[in-house]
CSV table of C-alpha atoms in Angstrom, one decimal:
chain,number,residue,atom,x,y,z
X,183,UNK,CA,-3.3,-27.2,-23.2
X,184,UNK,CA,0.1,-28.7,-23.2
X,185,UNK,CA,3.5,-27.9,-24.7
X,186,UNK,CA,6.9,-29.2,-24.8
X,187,UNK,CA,9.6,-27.2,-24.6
X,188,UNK,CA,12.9,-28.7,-25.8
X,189,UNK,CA,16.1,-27.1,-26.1
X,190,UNK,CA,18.3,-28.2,-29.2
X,191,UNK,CA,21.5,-29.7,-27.7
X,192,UNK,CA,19.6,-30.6,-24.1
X,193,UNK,CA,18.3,-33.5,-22.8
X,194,UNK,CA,16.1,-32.1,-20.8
X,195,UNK,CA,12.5,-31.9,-21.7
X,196,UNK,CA,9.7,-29.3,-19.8
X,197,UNK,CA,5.9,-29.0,-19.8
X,198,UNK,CA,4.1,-26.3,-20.0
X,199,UNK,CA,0.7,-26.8,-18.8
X,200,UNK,CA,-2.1,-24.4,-19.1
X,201,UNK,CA,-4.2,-24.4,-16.1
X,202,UNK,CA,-7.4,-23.9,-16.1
X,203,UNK,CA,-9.9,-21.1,-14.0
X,204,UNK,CA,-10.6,-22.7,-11.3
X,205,UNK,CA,-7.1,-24.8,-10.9
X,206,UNK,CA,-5.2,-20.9,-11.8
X,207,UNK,CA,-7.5,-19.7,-8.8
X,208,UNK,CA,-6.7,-22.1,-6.0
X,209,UNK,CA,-3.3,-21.7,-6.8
X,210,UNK,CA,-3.5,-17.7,-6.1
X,211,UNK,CA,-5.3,-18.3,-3.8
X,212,UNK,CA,-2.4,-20.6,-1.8
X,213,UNK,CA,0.0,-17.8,-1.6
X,214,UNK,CA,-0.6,-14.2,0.1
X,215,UNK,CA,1.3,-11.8,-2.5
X,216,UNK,CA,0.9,-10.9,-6.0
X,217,UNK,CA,1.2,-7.6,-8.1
X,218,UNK,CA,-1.6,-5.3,-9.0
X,219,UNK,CA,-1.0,-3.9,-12.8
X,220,UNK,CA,-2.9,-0.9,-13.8
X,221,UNK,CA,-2.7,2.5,-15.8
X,222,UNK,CA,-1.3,5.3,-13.9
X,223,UNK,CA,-0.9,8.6,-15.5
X,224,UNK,CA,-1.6,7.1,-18.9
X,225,UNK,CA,1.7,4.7,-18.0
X,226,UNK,CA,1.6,1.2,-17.2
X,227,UNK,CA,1.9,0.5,-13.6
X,228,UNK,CA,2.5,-2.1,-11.0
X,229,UNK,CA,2.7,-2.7,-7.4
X,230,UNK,CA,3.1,-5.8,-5.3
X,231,UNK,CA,0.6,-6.3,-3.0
X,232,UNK,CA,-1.0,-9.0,-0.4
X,233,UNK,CA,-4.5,-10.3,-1.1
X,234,UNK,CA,-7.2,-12.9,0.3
X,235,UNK,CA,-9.6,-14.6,-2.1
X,236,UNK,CA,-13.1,-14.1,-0.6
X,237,UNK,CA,-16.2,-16.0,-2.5
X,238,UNK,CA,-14.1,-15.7,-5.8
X,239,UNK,CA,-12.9,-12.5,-5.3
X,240,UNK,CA,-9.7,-11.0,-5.3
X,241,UNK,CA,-9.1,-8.3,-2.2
X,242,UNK,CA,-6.1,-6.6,-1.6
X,243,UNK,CA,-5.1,-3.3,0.2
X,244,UNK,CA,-2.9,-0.7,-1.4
X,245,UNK,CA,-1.9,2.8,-0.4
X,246,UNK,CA,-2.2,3.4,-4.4
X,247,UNK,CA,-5.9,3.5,-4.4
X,248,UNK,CA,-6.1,6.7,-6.2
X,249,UNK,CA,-5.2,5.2,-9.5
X,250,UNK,CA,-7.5,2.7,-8.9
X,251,UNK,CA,-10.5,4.4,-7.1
X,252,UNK,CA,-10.9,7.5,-8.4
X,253,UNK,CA,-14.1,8.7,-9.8
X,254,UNK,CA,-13.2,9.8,-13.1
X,255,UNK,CA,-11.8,6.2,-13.7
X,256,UNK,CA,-15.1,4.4,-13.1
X,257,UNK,CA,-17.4,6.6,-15.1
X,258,UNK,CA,-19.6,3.7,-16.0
X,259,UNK,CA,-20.0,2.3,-12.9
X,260,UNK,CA,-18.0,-0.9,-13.0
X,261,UNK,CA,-14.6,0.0,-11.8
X,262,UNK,CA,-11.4,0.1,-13.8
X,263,UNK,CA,-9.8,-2.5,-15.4
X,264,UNK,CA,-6.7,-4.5,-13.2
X,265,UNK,CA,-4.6,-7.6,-14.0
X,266,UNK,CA,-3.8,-9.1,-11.3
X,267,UNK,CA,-0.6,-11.7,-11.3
X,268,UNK,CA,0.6,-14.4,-8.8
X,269,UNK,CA,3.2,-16.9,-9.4
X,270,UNK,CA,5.5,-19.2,-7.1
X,271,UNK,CA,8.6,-20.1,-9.6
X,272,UNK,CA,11.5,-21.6,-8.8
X,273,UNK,CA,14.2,-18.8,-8.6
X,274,UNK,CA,16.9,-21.5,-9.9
X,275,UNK,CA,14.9,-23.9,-12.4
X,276,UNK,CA,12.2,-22.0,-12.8
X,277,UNK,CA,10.4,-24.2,-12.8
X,278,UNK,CA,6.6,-23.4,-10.7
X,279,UNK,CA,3.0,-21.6,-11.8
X,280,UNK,CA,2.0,-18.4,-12.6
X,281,UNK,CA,-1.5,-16.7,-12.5
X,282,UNK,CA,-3.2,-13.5,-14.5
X,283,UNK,CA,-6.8,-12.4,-13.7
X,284,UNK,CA,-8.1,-10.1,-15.6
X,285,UNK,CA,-10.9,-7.8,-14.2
X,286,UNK,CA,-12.7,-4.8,-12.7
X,287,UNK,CA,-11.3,-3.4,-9.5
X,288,UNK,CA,-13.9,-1.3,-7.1
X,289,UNK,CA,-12.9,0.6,-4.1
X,290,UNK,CA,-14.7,-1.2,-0.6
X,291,UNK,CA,-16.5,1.9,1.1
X,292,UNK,CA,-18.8,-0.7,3.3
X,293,UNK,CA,-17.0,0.3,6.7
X,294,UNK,CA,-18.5,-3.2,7.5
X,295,UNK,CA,-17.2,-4.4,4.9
X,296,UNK,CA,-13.5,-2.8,5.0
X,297,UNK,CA,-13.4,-4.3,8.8
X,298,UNK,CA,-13.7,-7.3,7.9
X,299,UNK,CA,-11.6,-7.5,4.9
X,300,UNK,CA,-8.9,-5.7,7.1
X,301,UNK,CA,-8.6,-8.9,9.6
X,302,UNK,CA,-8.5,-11.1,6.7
X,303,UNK,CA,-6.0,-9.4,5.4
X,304,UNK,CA,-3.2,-9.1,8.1
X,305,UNK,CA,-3.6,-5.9,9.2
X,306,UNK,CA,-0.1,-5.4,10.9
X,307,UNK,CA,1.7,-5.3,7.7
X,308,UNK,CA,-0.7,-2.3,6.2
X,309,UNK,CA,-0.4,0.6,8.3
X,310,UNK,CA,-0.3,2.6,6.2
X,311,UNK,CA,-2.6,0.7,3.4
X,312,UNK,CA,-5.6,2.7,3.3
X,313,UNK,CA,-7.9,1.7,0.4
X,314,UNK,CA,-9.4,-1.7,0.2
X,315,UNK,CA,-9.8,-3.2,-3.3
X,316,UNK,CA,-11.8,-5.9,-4.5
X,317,UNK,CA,-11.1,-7.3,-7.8
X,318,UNK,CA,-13.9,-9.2,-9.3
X,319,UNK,CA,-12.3,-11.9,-12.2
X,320,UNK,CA,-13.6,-11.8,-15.6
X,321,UNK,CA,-11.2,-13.9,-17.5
X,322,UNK,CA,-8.1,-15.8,-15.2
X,323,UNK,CA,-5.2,-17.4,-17.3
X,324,UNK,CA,-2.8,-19.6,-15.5
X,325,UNK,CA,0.4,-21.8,-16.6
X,326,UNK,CA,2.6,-24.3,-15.3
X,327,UNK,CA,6.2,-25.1,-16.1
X,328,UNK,CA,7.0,-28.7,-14.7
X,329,UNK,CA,10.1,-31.3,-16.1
X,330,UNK,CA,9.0,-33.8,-17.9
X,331,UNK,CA,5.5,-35.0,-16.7
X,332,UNK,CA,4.4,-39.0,-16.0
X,333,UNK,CA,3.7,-41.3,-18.7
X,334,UNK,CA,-0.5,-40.3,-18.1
X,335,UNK,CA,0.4,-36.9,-19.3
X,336,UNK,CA,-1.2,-36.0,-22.6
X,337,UNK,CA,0.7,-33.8,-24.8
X,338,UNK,CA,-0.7,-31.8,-27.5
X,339,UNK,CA,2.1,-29.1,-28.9
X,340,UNK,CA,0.7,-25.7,-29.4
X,341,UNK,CA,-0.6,-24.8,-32.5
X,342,UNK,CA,2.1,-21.6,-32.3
X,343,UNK,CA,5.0,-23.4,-31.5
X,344,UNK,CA,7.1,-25.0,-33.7
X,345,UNK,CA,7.5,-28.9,-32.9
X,346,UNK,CA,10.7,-29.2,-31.3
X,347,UNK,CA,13.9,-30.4,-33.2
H,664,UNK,CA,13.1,8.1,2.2
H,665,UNK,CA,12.2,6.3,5.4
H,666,UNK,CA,9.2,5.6,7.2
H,667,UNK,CA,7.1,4.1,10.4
H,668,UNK,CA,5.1,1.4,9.6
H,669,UNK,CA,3.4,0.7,13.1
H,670,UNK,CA,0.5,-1.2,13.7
H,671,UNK,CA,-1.8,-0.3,16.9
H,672,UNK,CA,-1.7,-2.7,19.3
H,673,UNK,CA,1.5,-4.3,18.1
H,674,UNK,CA,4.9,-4.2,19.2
H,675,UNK,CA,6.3,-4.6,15.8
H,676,UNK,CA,7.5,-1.2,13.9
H,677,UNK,CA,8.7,-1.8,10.5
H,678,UNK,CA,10.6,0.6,8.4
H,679,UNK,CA,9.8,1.0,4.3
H,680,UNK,CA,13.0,2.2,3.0
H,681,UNK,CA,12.7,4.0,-0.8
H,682,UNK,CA,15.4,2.7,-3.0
H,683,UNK,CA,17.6,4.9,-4.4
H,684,UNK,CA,17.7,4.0,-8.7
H,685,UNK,CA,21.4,2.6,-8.5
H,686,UNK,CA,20.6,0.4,-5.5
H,687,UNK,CA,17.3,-0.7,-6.9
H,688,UNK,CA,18.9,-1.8,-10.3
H,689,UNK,CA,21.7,-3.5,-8.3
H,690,UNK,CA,18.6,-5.8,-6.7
H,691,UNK,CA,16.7,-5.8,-9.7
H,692,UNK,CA,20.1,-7.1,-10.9
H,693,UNK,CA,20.4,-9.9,-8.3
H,694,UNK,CA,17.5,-12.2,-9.4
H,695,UNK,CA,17.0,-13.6,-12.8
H,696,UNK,CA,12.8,-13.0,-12.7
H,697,UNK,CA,10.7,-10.7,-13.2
H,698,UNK,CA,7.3,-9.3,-14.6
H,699,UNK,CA,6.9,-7.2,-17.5
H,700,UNK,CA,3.9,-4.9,-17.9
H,701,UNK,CA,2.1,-3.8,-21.1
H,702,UNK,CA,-0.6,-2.9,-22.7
H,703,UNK,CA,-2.8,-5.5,-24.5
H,704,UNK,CA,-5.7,-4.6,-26.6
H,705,UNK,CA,-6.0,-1.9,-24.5
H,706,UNK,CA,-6.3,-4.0,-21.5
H,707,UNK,CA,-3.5,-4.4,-18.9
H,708,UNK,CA,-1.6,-7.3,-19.7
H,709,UNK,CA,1.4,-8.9,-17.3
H,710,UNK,CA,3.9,-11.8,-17.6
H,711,UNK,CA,6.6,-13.6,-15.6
H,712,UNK,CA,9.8,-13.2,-17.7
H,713,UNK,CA,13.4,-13.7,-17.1
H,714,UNK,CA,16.2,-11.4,-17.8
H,715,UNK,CA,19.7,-9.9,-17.7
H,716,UNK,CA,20.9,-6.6,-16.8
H,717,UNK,CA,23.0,-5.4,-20.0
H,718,UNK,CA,25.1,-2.3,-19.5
H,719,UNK,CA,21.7,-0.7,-17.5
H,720,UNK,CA,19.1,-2.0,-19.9
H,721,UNK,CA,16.9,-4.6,-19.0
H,722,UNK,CA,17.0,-7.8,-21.3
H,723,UNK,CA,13.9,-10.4,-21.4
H,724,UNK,CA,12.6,-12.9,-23.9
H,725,UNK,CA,9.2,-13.3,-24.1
H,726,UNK,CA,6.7,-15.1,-26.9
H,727,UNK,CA,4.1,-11.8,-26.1
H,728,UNK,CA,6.7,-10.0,-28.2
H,729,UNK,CA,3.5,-9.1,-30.7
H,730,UNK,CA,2.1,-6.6,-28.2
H,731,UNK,CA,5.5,-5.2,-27.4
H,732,UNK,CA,7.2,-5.1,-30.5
H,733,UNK,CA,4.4,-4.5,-33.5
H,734,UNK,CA,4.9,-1.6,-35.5
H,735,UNK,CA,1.5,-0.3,-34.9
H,736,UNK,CA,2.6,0.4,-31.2
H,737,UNK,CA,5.9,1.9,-32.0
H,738,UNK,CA,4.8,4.7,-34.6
H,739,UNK,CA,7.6,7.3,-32.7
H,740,UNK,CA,10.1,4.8,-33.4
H,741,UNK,CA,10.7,4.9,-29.5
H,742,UNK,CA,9.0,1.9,-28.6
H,743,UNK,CA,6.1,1.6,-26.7
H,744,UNK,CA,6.2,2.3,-22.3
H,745,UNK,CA,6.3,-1.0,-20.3
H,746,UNK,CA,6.3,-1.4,-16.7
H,747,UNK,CA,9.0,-3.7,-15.2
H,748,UNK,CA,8.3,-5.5,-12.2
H,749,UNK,CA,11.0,-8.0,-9.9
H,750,UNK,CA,10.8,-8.4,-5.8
H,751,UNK,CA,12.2,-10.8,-3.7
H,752,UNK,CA,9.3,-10.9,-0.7
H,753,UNK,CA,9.2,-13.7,2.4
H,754,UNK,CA,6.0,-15.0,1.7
H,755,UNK,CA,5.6,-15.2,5.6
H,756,UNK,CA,7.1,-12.3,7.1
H,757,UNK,CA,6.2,-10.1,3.9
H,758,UNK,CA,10.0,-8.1,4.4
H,759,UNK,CA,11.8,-7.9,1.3
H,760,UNK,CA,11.9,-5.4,-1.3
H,761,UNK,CA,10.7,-4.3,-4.4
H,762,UNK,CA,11.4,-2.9,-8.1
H,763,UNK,CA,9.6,-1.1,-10.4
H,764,UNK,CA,11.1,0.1,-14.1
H,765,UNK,CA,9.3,2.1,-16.3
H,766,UNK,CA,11.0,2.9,-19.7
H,767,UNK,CA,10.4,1.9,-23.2
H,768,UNK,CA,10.8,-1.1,-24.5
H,769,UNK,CA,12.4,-2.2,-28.2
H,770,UNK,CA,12.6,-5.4,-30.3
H,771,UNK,CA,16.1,-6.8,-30.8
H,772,UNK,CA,15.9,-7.9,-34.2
H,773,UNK,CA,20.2,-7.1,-34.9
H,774,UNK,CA,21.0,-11.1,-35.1
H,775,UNK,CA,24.3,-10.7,-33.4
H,776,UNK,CA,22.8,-8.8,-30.4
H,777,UNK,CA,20.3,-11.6,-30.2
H,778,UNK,CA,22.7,-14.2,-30.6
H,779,UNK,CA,24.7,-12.8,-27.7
H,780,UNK,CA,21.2,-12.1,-25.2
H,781,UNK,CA,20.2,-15.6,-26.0
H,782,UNK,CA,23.6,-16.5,-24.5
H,783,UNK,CA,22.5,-14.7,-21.3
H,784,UNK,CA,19.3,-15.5,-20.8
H,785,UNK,CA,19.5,-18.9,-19.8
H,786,UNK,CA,18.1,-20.0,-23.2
H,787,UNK,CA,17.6,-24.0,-22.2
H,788,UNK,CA,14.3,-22.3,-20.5
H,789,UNK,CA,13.1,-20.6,-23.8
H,790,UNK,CA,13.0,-22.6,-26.6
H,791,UNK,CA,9.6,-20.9,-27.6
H,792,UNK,CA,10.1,-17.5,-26.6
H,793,UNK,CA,10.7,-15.8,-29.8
H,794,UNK,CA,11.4,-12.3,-28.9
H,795,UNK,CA,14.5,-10.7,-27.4
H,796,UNK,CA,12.8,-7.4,-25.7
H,797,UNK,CA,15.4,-4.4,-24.6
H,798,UNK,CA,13.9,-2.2,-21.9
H,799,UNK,CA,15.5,1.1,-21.2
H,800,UNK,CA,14.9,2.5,-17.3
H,801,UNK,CA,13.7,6.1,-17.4
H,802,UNK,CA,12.1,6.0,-14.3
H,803,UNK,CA,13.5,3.5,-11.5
H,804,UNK,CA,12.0,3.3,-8.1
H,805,UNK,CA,12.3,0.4,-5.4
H,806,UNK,CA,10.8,0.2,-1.6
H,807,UNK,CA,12.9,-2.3,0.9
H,808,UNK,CA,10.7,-3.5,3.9
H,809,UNK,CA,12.9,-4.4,6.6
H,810,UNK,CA,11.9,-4.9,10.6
H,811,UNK,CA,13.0,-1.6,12.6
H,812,UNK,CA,16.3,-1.1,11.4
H,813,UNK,CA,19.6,-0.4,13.8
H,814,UNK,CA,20.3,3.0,16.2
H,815,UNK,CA,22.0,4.2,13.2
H,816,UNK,CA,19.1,4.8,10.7
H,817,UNK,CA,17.2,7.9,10.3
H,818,UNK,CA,13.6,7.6,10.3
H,819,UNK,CA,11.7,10.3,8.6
H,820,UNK,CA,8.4,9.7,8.4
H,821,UNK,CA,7.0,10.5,4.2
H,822,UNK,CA,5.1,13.5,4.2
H,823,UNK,CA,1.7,11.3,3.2
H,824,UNK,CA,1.6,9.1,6.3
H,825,UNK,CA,0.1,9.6,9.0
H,826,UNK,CA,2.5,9.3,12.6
H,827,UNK,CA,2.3,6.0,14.2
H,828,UNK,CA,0.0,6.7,17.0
């Protein structure tokens, strides 16, 4: 779905493009950092972490793994519930993407398992990471802010936002 | 609080530095992105925003304002607790540092004070983001990771970690 996003009194004209799963996934999947968002203490709570992709999977170490592995949070079996975000924006134009999965988060215990993940997952920055993570995406949103796009470009304003002026 | 992050087998020591609150709102300061943290029927929600430091309050815009400003979630006229999230991390070398706020966070709905945080907040990049969202920092941390620093650091190693063997 795409949007335009005009300012009154600017010429300048930017698209915001919703991505969709699989697009929002390669894109996390390009970069090596994003932010792990769970509850903590009945607060919201976040934590920027490094992570691989692996068969669809999210993986990311964390020295945090007590909010996110403990027993009384997985009482039916299937983990807690994480987003997890990625973006690569432009700190000036902001222009660039931004990704949120949404899933359940389970503690690796495999010892095969965690070796492996721990070479994928440069080891030299995580001494001191201790719990392995895997995040398993039920729903993955994704957007991208870009100028203007090419004459091809389909635009369809968003039923919430008001045309532009 | 200092400590060792040393990986076996590797020459490379690197030293995670906790922020203290003033330094880590001075950073938090310095870049104009961020990610702001919330609930969302009752799942853990998380957004790229941009925003302004205002006299030690955190200033975003943001079209999720439903789930951060409804009345439902504000019943002790506080506001309800959001995360706040902003780094600045070499995507290769994975040194940088780090920002979290937690604190509540209230709808601006005086017209003056949104008038004058539109002004701010870059508002050519926001033509649909509807909401002007005040976050107030109870609870400020911030980690810098930095490659071993000079002779003149202390290094205390944090009570949880393990010595670097």
């Amino acid at each position: 779905m795409l949007s335009h996003n005009a300012e009154p009194g600017s010429s300048e004209l930017r698209l915001s493009v919703e991505l969709d799963s699989d697009e929002a996934l390669r894109l996390l999947g390009s970069v090596s950092l994003g932010r792990i968002v769970f509850t903590q203490h009945a607060l919201p709570a976040v934590r920027p972490v490094t992570h691989v992709l692996d068969d669809g999977n999210i993986v990311i170490r964390t020295h945090d793994g007590a909010a996110l592995t403990s027993r009384a949070q997985q009482a039916d079996g299937r983990g807690v519930v994480v987003a997890y975000e990625a973006d690569a924006i432009d700190p000036d134009t902001h222009l660039g993407w931004s990704v949120v999965v949404t899933g359940y988060a389970r503690p690796v215990t495999d010892p095969h398992e965690v070796a492996r993940y721990q070479k994928l997952l440069r080891p030299r920055l995580h001494r001191t990471m201790d719990h392995t993570v895997v995040i398993r995406p039920d729903l993955v949103t994704g957007t991208r802010l870009t100028e203007t796009g090419g004459a091809g470009d389909v635009v369809r304003p968003r039923p919430e936002d008001p045309p532009a002026e």
